[in-house]
Amino acid sequence: MSQQEDQYYIRKVLNGDDKAYSFLVERYKHMVFTLAFKIVKNREDAEEVAQDTFVKAYHSLDTFKGASKFSTWLYKIAYFGALDVLKKEKRRLITTTIENDHDINLSEIMGVLDQFEIENRTMIIKESLNELSAEDATLVTLHYFEELSLKEISEVTDFSANTIKVRLFRVRKKLAEILEKKLTPETIKSYGRK
Amino acid sequence: MEENNSNDFDIFLTKAIKEVGLEAPSENFTNNIMAKVSLKEETKIRPYEPLISNVGWLFILSSFALVMLTMMFYQQDKEDISSVTPIFDSIFNIKSVDAVFNIEISEVTSYAVLGLVFFLYVQVYLVKKFRNKQFAV
């Protein structure tokens, strides 16, 4: 349904109704901005990347053939636009590494987080996501929030589906490790256990 | 058992990340984009205008032809025109010009200058063509 609606508005824009484009902007602005923000890690640059994404997409709209979803096409422009900003500013992609090999008790982590108030839980998850590298954070957002398939994420990032599968497995491990570190007994106490 | 835990963690992450939600851009985000889009649209509509218009080219060519013809007829009274060289001679050997500037230009120099001008025009044409291709959308 959403895809059909996108096509409807795209046709309207191509037929000269510029205002129809604002519906597409409204629909995808949060996701595009979030993707850019996860990569460039600051709001000003993310805003610029997100705006450039929509302007570029508008001017290339006649080249969009509809083989993939409009959203996937848009995310791809945003993803590479944000990486370009990092390159221009010569900022390196920060990569997080897995430091310890010990088994992480996932049940305990989930159990503890489930007992938190929703606000505290989101705060911890948000902080943990911010510790991920730009590319890992992008994968997490596309996979867990947008629930894109491996093939769709592959279209956005140009990584192969297998690479994405392996990276997502590692990201899960990293997240578990970060969460484990955050959920020290003191933290649990300070956030208040039910 | 571990695989079960991993699957549960996957489900937990999906729920937790959806709870976190998305970041919100500035309030004027959509308006700014629509303003940028309409601004670029206006500049795109402006038609291409060549530096020298067709009328301009017509004027230049007709003036050039007129000068050449005048020179030919001016020279015809004095000398027999049997080849193209008297035309070139006439351009560089006008008595009034000589009288004012007293410049003596040899035949070789005049041909060289003419050749240079000719190649300059060819070069301008080629460079223009190349630049047009480079900036073509």
mmCIF file of C-alpha atoms in Angstrom:
data_model
loop_
_atom_site.group_PDB
_atom_site.id
_atom_site.type_symbol
_atom_site.label_atom_id
_atom_site.label_comp_id
_atom_site.label_asym_id
_atom_site.label_seq_id
_atom_site.Cartn_x
_atom_site.Cartn_y
_atom_site.Cartn_z
ATOM 1 C CA MET A 1 0.000 0.000 0.000
ATOM 2 C CA SER A 2 2.740 2.389 1.040
ATOM 3 C CA GLN A 3 4.710 1.545 -2.099
ATOM 4 C CA GLN A 4 1.661 2.207 -4.285
ATOM 5 C CA GLU A 5 1.103 5.521 -2.517
ATOM 6 C CA ASP A 6 4.742 6.457 -3.130
ATOM 7 C CA GLN A 7 4.308 5.695 -6.829
ATOM 8 C CA TYR A 8 1.146 7.815 -6.896
ATOM 9 C CA TYR A 9 2.963 10.835 -5.464
ATOM 10 C CA ILE A 10 6.017 10.255 -7.664
ATOM 11 C CA ARG A 11 3.803 10.292 -10.765
ATOM 12 C CA LYS A 12 2.174 13.506 -9.546
ATOM 13 C CA VAL A 13 5.558 15.177 -9.073
ATOM 14 C CA LEU A 14 6.729 14.009 -12.498
ATOM 15 C CA ASN A 15 3.559 15.462 -13.990
ATOM 16 C CA GLY A 16 4.500 18.851 -12.574
ATOM 17 C CA ASP A 17 2.765 18.856 -9.174
ATOM 18 C CA ASP A 18 5.720 19.922 -6.995
ATOM 19 C CA LYS A 19 3.628 20.074 -3.840
ATOM 20 C CA ALA A 20 3.085 16.307 -4.005
ATOM 21 C CA TYR A 21 6.771 15.933 -3.150
ATOM 22 C CA SER A 22 6.157 17.305 0.340
ATOM 23 C CA PHE A 23 4.082 14.168 1.119
ATOM 24 C CA LEU A 24 7.104 12.005 0.320
ATOM 25 C CA VAL A 25 9.369 14.274 2.384
ATOM 26 C CA GLU A 26 6.992 14.098 5.350
ATOM 27 C CA ARG A 27 6.791 10.317 5.095
ATOM 28 C CA TYR A 28 10.526 9.627 5.023
ATOM 29 C CA LYS A 29 12.167 12.629 6.700
ATOM 30 C CA HIS A 30 12.547 10.963 10.103
ATOM 31 C CA MET A 31 14.148 7.810 8.751
ATOM 32 C CA VAL A 32 16.444 9.672 6.359
ATOM 33 C CA PHE A 33 17.482 12.089 9.122
ATOM 34 C CA THR A 34 18.081 9.210 11.570
ATOM 35 C CA LEU A 35 20.231 7.323 9.066
ATOM 36 C CA ALA A 36 22.313 10.438 8.419
ATOM 37 C CA PHE A 37 22.561 11.155 12.154
ATOM 38 C CA LYS A 38 23.763 7.599 12.929
ATOM 39 C CA ILE A 39 26.626 8.113 10.471
ATOM 40 C CA VAL A 40 27.717 11.739 10.897
ATOM 41 C CA LYS A 41 26.898 11.772 14.640
ATOM 42 C CA ASN A 42 25.827 15.416 14.811
ATOM 43 C CA ARG A 43 22.495 17.094 14.138
ATOM 44 C CA GLU A 44 23.703 19.973 11.910
ATOM 45 C CA ASP A 45 25.506 17.735 9.431
ATOM 46 C CA ALA A 46 22.682 15.191 9.556
ATOM 47 C CA GLU A 47 20.142 17.911 8.725
ATOM 48 C CA GLU A 48 22.236 19.011 5.733
ATOM 49 C CA VAL A 49 22.726 15.450 4.494
ATOM 50 C CA ALA A 50 19.007 14.709 4.864
ATOM 51 C CA GLN A 51 18.015 17.865 2.981
ATOM 52 C CA ASP A 52 20.531 17.172 0.209
ATOM 53 C CA THR A 53 19.146 13.646 -0.042
ATOM 54 C CA PHE A 54 15.624 14.892 -0.737
ATOM 55 C CA VAL A 55 16.788 17.588 -3.159
ATOM 56 C CA LYS A 56 18.952 15.078 -5.087
ATOM 57 C CA ALA A 57 16.100 12.565 -5.126
ATOM 58 C CA TYR A 58 13.729 15.230 -6.466
ATOM 59 C CA HIS A 59 16.023 16.065 -9.363
ATOM 60 C CA SER A 60 16.653 12.404 -10.188
ATOM 61 C CA LEU A 61 13.054 11.317 -9.745
ATOM 62 C CA ASP A 62 12.655 10.673 -13.478
ATOM 63 C CA THR A 63 15.503 8.138 -13.290
ATOM 64 C CA PHE A 64 13.743 6.160 -10.519
ATOM 65 C CA LYS A 65 12.319 3.185 -12.375
ATOM 66 C CA GLY A 66 10.545 1.611 -9.418
ATOM 67 C CA ALA A 67 12.563 -1.636 -9.562
ATOM 68 C CA SER A 68 13.214 -1.216 -5.823
ATOM 69 C CA LYS A 69 11.173 0.566 -3.156
ATOM 70 C CA PHE A 70 11.324 4.373 -3.226
ATOM 71 C CA SER A 71 12.396 4.263 0.438
ATOM 72 C CA THR A 72 15.334 1.940 -0.331
ATOM 73 C CA TRP A 73 16.435 4.266 -3.130
ATOM 74 C CA LEU A 74 16.171 7.266 -0.804
ATOM 75 C CA TYR A 75 18.104 5.541 2.014
ATOM 76 C CA LYS A 76 20.877 4.694 -0.429
ATOM 77 C CA ILE A 77 21.268 8.380 -1.389
ATOM 78 C CA ALA A 78 21.281 9.333 2.310
ATOM 79 C CA TYR A 79 23.751 6.599 3.277
ATOM 80 C CA PHE A 80 26.327 7.516 0.641
ATOM 81 C CA GLY A 81 25.717 11.253 1.155
ATOM 82 C CA ALA A 82 26.524 10.875 4.856
ATOM 83 C CA LEU A 83 29.632 8.781 4.125
ATOM 84 C CA ASP A 84 30.772 11.535 1.732
ATOM 85 C CA VAL A 85 30.511 14.086 4.549
ATOM 86 C CA LEU A 86 32.722 11.881 6.723
ATOM 87 C CA LYS A 87 35.233 11.570 3.876
ATOM 88 C CA LYS A 88 35.232 15.331 3.198
ATOM 89 C CA GLU A 89 35.851 16.080 6.848
ATOM 90 C CA LYS A 90 38.418 13.286 6.894
ATOM 91 C CA ARG A 91 36.654 11.766 9.843
ATOM 92 C CA ARG A 92 37.325 8.089 10.188
ATOM 93 C CA LEU A 93 34.614 5.529 10.618
ATOM 94 C CA ILE A 94 34.867 4.528 14.253
ATOM 95 C CA THR A 95 34.747 0.808 14.635
ATOM 96 C CA THR A 96 33.920 -0.906 17.880
ATOM 97 C CA THR A 97 35.718 -4.091 18.710
ATOM 98 C CA ILE A 98 34.684 -7.090 20.719
ATOM 99 C CA GLU A 99 37.058 -7.137 23.648
ATOM 100 C CA ASN A 100 36.115 -10.198 25.623
ATOM 101 C CA ASP A 101 35.332 -13.702 24.556
ATOM 102 C CA HIS A 102 33.402 -14.782 27.629
ATOM 103 C CA ASP A 103 29.817 -15.945 27.244
ATOM 104 C CA ILE A 104 27.376 -13.132 27.778
ATOM 105 C CA ASN A 105 24.252 -14.018 29.699
ATOM 106 C CA LEU A 106 21.648 -12.690 27.252
ATOM 107 C CA SER A 107 18.719 -13.871 29.362
ATOM 108 C CA GLU A 108 19.967 -11.843 32.330
ATOM 109 C CA ILE A 109 20.461 -8.704 30.204
ATOM 110 C CA MET A 110 16.971 -8.994 28.707
ATOM 111 C CA GLY A 111 15.465 -9.818 32.106
ATOM 112 C CA VAL A 112 17.022 -6.769 33.746
ATOM 113 C CA LEU A 113 16.104 -4.408 30.903
ATOM 114 C CA ASP A 114 12.543 -5.708 30.847
ATOM 115 C CA GLN A 115 12.155 -4.703 34.477
ATOM 116 C CA PHE A 116 13.222 -1.117 33.786
ATOM 117 C CA GLU A 117 10.796 1.707 33.223
ATOM 118 C CA ILE A 118 10.366 2.268 29.486
ATOM 119 C CA GLU A 119 12.155 5.651 29.659
ATOM 120 C CA ASN A 120 15.202 4.186 31.378
ATOM 121 C CA ARG A 121 15.281 1.239 28.997
ATOM 122 C CA THR A 122 15.184 3.465 25.896
ATOM 123 C CA MET A 123 17.900 5.659 27.373
ATOM 124 C CA ILE A 124 20.235 2.685 27.865
ATOM 125 C CA ILE A 125 19.474 1.264 24.414
ATOM 126 C CA LYS A 126 19.985 4.696 22.812
ATOM 127 C CA GLU A 127 23.332 5.158 24.569
ATOM 128 C CA SER A 128 24.393 1.670 23.504
ATOM 129 C CA LEU A 129 23.451 2.332 19.870
ATOM 130 C CA ASN A 130 25.483 5.554 19.934
ATOM 131 C CA GLU A 131 28.567 3.527 20.821
ATOM 132 C CA LEU A 132 28.304 1.546 17.590
ATOM 133 C CA SER A 133 30.257 2.500 14.478
ATOM 134 C CA ALA A 134 28.472 4.479 11.750
ATOM 135 C CA GLU A 135 28.020 1.452 9.516
ATOM 136 C CA ASP A 136 26.928 -0.870 12.329
ATOM 137 C CA ALA A 137 24.404 1.687 13.578
ATOM 138 C CA THR A 138 23.051 1.982 10.025
ATOM 139 C CA LEU A 139 22.664 -1.786 9.731
ATOM 140 C CA VAL A 140 20.907 -1.959 13.082
ATOM 141 C CA THR A 141 18.492 0.841 12.159
ATOM 142 C CA LEU A 142 17.669 -0.642 8.762
ATOM 143 C CA HIS A 143 17.318 -4.199 10.087
ATOM 144 C CA TYR A 144 15.635 -3.738 13.473
ATOM 145 C CA PHE A 145 13.720 -0.506 13.046
ATOM 146 C CA GLU A 146 12.821 -0.468 9.364
ATOM 147 C CA GLU A 147 12.833 -4.288 9.234
ATOM 148 C CA LEU A 148 14.390 -4.352 5.779
ATOM 149 C CA SER A 149 15.418 -7.720 4.366
ATOM 150 C CA LEU A 150 19.096 -8.560 3.831
ATOM 151 C CA LYS A 151 18.576 -8.009 0.091
ATOM 152 C CA GLU A 152 17.121 -4.550 0.669
ATOM 153 C CA ILE A 153 19.924 -3.583 3.082
ATOM 154 C CA SER A 154 22.339 -4.831 0.437
ATOM 155 C CA GLU A 155 20.719 -2.473 -2.108
ATOM 156 C CA VAL A 156 21.154 0.456 0.281
ATOM 157 C CA THR A 157 24.725 -0.187 1.406
ATOM 158 C CA ASP A 158 26.186 -2.100 -1.575
ATOM 159 C CA PHE A 159 27.434 -4.812 0.826
ATOM 160 C CA SER A 160 26.608 -8.383 -0.152
ATOM 161 C CA ALA A 161 23.746 -10.076 1.715
ATOM 162 C CA ASN A 162 26.223 -12.519 3.275
ATOM 163 C CA THR A 163 28.451 -9.711 4.540
ATOM 164 C CA ILE A 164 25.425 -8.030 6.091
ATOM 165 C CA LYS A 165 24.386 -11.286 7.761
ATOM 166 C CA VAL A 166 27.841 -11.715 9.308
ATOM 167 C CA ARG A 167 28.024 -8.055 10.353
ATOM 168 C CA LEU A 168 24.597 -8.181 11.964
ATOM 169 C CA PHE A 169 25.679 -11.235 13.944
ATOM 170 C CA ARG A 170 28.744 -9.322 15.170
ATOM 171 C CA VAL A 171 26.701 -6.206 15.922
ATOM 172 C CA ARG A 172 24.353 -8.269 18.105
ATOM 173 C CA LYS A 173 27.391 -9.492 20.019
ATOM 174 C CA LYS A 174 28.752 -5.973 20.341
ATOM 175 C CA LEU A 175 25.428 -4.662 21.579
ATOM 176 C CA ALA A 176 25.178 -7.466 24.118
ATOM 177 C CA GLU A 177 28.669 -6.617 25.338
ATOM 178 C CA ILE A 178 27.924 -2.892 25.578
ATOM 179 C CA LEU A 179 24.666 -3.573 27.413
ATOM 180 C CA GLU A 180 26.410 -5.955 29.789
ATOM 181 C CA LYS A 181 28.926 -3.228 30.645
ATOM 182 C CA LYS A 182 26.184 -0.677 31.192
ATOM 183 C CA LEU A 183 24.129 -2.947 33.391
ATOM 184 C CA THR A 184 26.550 -3.033 36.291
ATOM 185 C CA PRO A 185 24.869 -3.571 39.688
ATOM 186 C CA GLU A 186 25.341 0.168 40.375
ATOM 187 C CA THR A 187 23.534 1.150 37.172
ATOM 188 C CA ILE A 188 20.692 -1.206 37.922
ATOM 189 C CA LYS A 189 20.420 0.339 41.370
ATOM 190 C CA SER A 190 20.508 3.912 40.051
ATOM 191 C CA TYR A 191 17.835 3.266 37.419
ATOM 192 C CA GLY A 192 15.748 1.554 40.076
ATOM 193 C CA ARG A 193 14.572 -1.999 39.913
ATOM 194 C CA LYS A 194 10.873 -2.714 40.100
ATOM 195 C CA MET B 1 19.757 -23.294 23.931
ATOM 196 C CA GLU B 2 22.225 -20.594 22.876
ATOM 197 C CA GLU B 3 20.447 -20.273 19.514
ATOM 198 C CA ASN B 4 17.135 -19.818 21.344
ATOM 199 C CA ASN B 5 18.694 -17.096 23.460
ATOM 200 C CA SER B 6 20.086 -15.430 20.344
ATOM 201 C CA ASN B 7 16.657 -15.464 18.694
ATOM 202 C CA ASP B 8 15.071 -14.075 21.839
ATOM 203 C CA PHE B 9 17.711 -11.335 21.902
ATOM 204 C CA ASP B 10 16.901 -10.562 18.270
ATOM 205 C CA ILE B 11 13.214 -10.175 19.108
ATOM 206 C CA PHE B 12 14.108 -8.132 22.183
ATOM 207 C CA LEU B 13 16.312 -5.805 20.105
ATOM 208 C CA THR B 14 13.572 -5.284 17.507
ATOM 209 C CA LYS B 15 11.154 -4.281 20.271
ATOM 210 C CA ALA B 16 13.681 -2.137 22.153
ATOM 211 C CA ILE B 17 14.950 -0.303 19.061
ATOM 212 C CA LYS B 18 11.400 0.458 17.964
ATOM 213 C CA GLU B 19 10.798 1.838 21.463
ATOM 214 C CA VAL B 20 13.782 4.165 21.028
ATOM 215 C CA GLY B 21 12.207 5.477 17.808
ATOM 216 C CA LEU B 22 13.657 7.809 15.216
ATOM 217 C CA GLU B 23 15.439 11.121 15.494
ATOM 218 C CA ALA B 24 13.427 14.177 14.470
ATOM 219 C CA PRO B 25 14.804 16.784 12.051
ATOM 220 C CA SER B 26 14.168 20.531 12.512
ATOM 221 C CA GLU B 27 10.620 21.887 12.355
ATOM 222 C CA ASN B 28 11.206 23.699 9.038
ATOM 223 C CA PHE B 29 12.712 20.656 7.390
ATOM 224 C CA THR B 30 9.996 20.077 4.762
ATOM 225 C CA ASN B 31 9.582 23.802 4.016
ATOM 226 C CA ASN B 32 13.333 24.211 3.527
ATOM 227 C CA ILE B 33 13.417 21.342 1.048
ATOM 228 C CA MET B 34 10.401 22.620 -0.891
ATOM 229 C CA ALA B 35 12.019 26.078 -1.043
ATOM 230 C CA LYS B 36 15.286 24.589 -2.364
ATOM 231 C CA VAL B 37 13.437 22.461 -4.880
ATOM 232 C CA SER B 38 11.391 25.349 -6.315
ATOM 233 C CA LEU B 39 14.478 27.605 -6.396
ATOM 234 C CA LYS B 40 16.427 25.049 -8.447
ATOM 235 C CA GLU B 41 13.384 24.490 -10.646
ATOM 236 C CA GLU B 42 13.343 28.202 -11.552
ATOM 237 C CA THR B 43 16.991 28.223 -12.539
ATOM 238 C CA LYS B 44 16.477 25.033 -14.533
ATOM 239 C CA ILE B 45 13.656 26.587 -16.561
ATOM 240 C CA ARG B 46 15.780 29.522 -17.745
ATOM 241 C CA PRO B 47 16.454 28.790 -21.437
ATOM 242 C CA TYR B 48 19.956 28.489 -22.819
ATOM 243 C CA GLU B 49 21.172 31.717 -24.343
ATOM 244 C CA PRO B 50 24.327 31.634 -26.467
ATOM 245 C CA LEU B 51 26.929 34.333 -25.871
ATOM 246 C CA ILE B 52 26.653 35.474 -29.513
ATOM 247 C CA SER B 53 23.120 35.284 -30.863
ATOM 248 C CA ASN B 54 22.248 34.162 -34.390
ATOM 249 C CA VAL B 55 21.655 37.795 -35.372
ATOM 250 C CA GLY B 56 25.077 38.627 -33.946
ATOM 251 C CA TRP B 57 26.750 35.924 -36.003
ATOM 252 C CA LEU B 58 24.888 37.115 -39.112
ATOM 253 C CA PHE B 59 26.106 40.651 -38.478
ATOM 254 C CA ILE B 60 29.724 39.530 -37.980
ATOM 255 C CA LEU B 61 29.716 37.353 -41.111
ATOM 256 C CA SER B 62 28.051 39.964 -43.300
ATOM 257 C CA SER B 63 30.461 42.682 -42.084
ATOM 258 C CA PHE B 64 33.384 40.380 -42.795
ATOM 259 C CA ALA B 65 32.039 39.592 -46.276
ATOM 260 C CA LEU B 66 31.411 43.272 -46.891
ATOM 261 C CA VAL B 67 34.974 44.200 -45.916
ATOM 262 C CA MET B 68 36.382 41.471 -48.166
ATOM 263 C CA LEU B 69 34.215 42.537 -51.113
ATOM 264 C CA THR B 70 35.084 46.211 -50.650
ATOM 265 C CA MET B 71 38.756 45.321 -50.618
ATOM 266 C CA MET B 72 38.358 43.257 -53.775
ATOM 267 C CA PHE B 73 36.609 46.055 -55.697
ATOM 268 C CA TYR B 74 38.940 48.704 -54.345
ATOM 269 C CA GLN B 75 41.908 46.718 -55.594
ATOM 270 C CA GLN B 76 40.214 45.865 -58.917
ATOM 271 C CA ASP B 77 40.644 49.432 -60.174
ATOM 272 C CA LYS B 78 44.392 49.210 -59.835
ATOM 273 C CA GLU B 79 45.469 45.649 -60.371
ATOM 274 C CA ASP B 80 44.280 42.580 -62.109
ATOM 275 C CA ILE B 81 42.776 40.092 -59.715
ATOM 276 C CA SER B 82 43.801 36.677 -60.829
ATOM 277 C CA SER B 83 44.233 34.919 -57.508
ATOM 278 C CA VAL B 84 43.298 35.204 -53.834
ATOM 279 C CA THR B 85 46.597 36.782 -52.796
ATOM 280 C CA PRO B 86 45.690 40.333 -53.848
ATOM 281 C CA ILE B 87 42.802 40.189 -51.374
ATOM 282 C CA PHE B 88 45.224 39.524 -48.532
ATOM 283 C CA ASP B 89 47.613 42.092 -49.942
ATOM 284 C CA SER B 90 44.856 44.655 -50.031
ATOM 285 C CA ILE B 91 44.049 44.111 -46.381
ATOM 286 C CA PHE B 92 47.591 44.748 -45.271
ATOM 287 C CA ASN B 93 48.634 47.326 -47.869
ATOM 288 C CA ILE B 94 45.945 49.960 -47.578
ATOM 289 C CA LYS B 95 47.563 53.263 -48.395
ATOM 290 C CA SER B 96 45.603 55.256 -45.828
ATOM 291 C CA VAL B 97 46.716 52.921 -43.047
ATOM 292 C CA ASP B 98 50.290 53.157 -44.258
ATOM 293 C CA ALA B 99 50.047 56.900 -44.298
ATOM 294 C CA VAL B 100 48.944 57.090 -40.680
ATOM 295 C CA PHE B 101 51.046 54.399 -39.062
ATOM 296 C CA ASN B 102 53.798 54.018 -41.638
ATOM 297 C CA ILE B 103 53.926 50.267 -40.991
ATOM 298 C CA GLU B 104 55.533 47.973 -43.479
ATOM 299 C CA ILE B 105 54.369 44.412 -43.279
ATOM 300 C CA SER B 106 56.003 41.756 -45.392
ATOM 301 C CA GLU B 107 53.928 39.249 -47.316
ATOM 302 C CA VAL B 108 55.162 36.341 -45.175
ATOM 303 C CA THR B 109 54.136 38.145 -41.982
ATOM 304 C CA SER B 110 50.714 38.964 -43.321
ATOM 305 C CA TYR B 111 50.103 35.331 -44.338
ATOM 306 C CA ALA B 112 51.385 34.172 -40.953
ATOM 307 C CA VAL B 113 49.022 36.555 -39.117
ATOM 308 C CA LEU B 114 46.106 35.442 -41.265
ATOM 309 C CA GLY B 115 46.944 31.790 -40.620
ATOM 310 C CA LEU B 116 47.173 32.487 -36.892
ATOM 311 C CA VAL B 117 43.764 34.177 -36.881
ATOM 312 C CA PHE B 118 42.303 31.256 -38.820
ATOM 313 C CA PHE B 119 43.662 28.690 -36.357
ATOM 314 C CA LEU B 120 42.531 30.851 -33.434
ATOM 315 C CA TYR B 121 38.966 30.666 -34.749
ATOM 316 C CA VAL B 122 39.257 26.901 -35.231
ATOM 317 C CA GLN B 123 40.569 26.579 -31.687
ATOM 318 C CA VAL B 124 37.789 28.745 -30.225
ATOM 319 C CA TYR B 125 35.231 26.584 -32.032
ATOM 320 C CA LEU B 126 36.794 23.343 -30.801
ATOM 321 C CA VAL B 127 37.198 24.571 -27.214
ATOM 322 C CA LYS B 128 33.577 25.770 -27.208
ATOM 323 C CA LYS B 129 32.411 22.365 -28.440
ATOM 324 C CA PHE B 130 34.526 20.594 -25.800
ATOM 325 C CA ARG B 131 33.253 22.818 -22.946
ATOM 326 C CA ASN B 132 29.652 22.368 -24.083
ATOM 327 C CA LYS B 133 30.092 18.604 -23.923
ATOM 328 C CA GLN B 134 31.690 18.874 -20.489
ATOM 329 C CA PHE B 135 28.837 20.875 -18.979
ATOM 330 C CA ALA B 136 26.045 19.071 -20.791
ATOM 331 C CA VAL B 137 23.445 17.748 -18.298
#
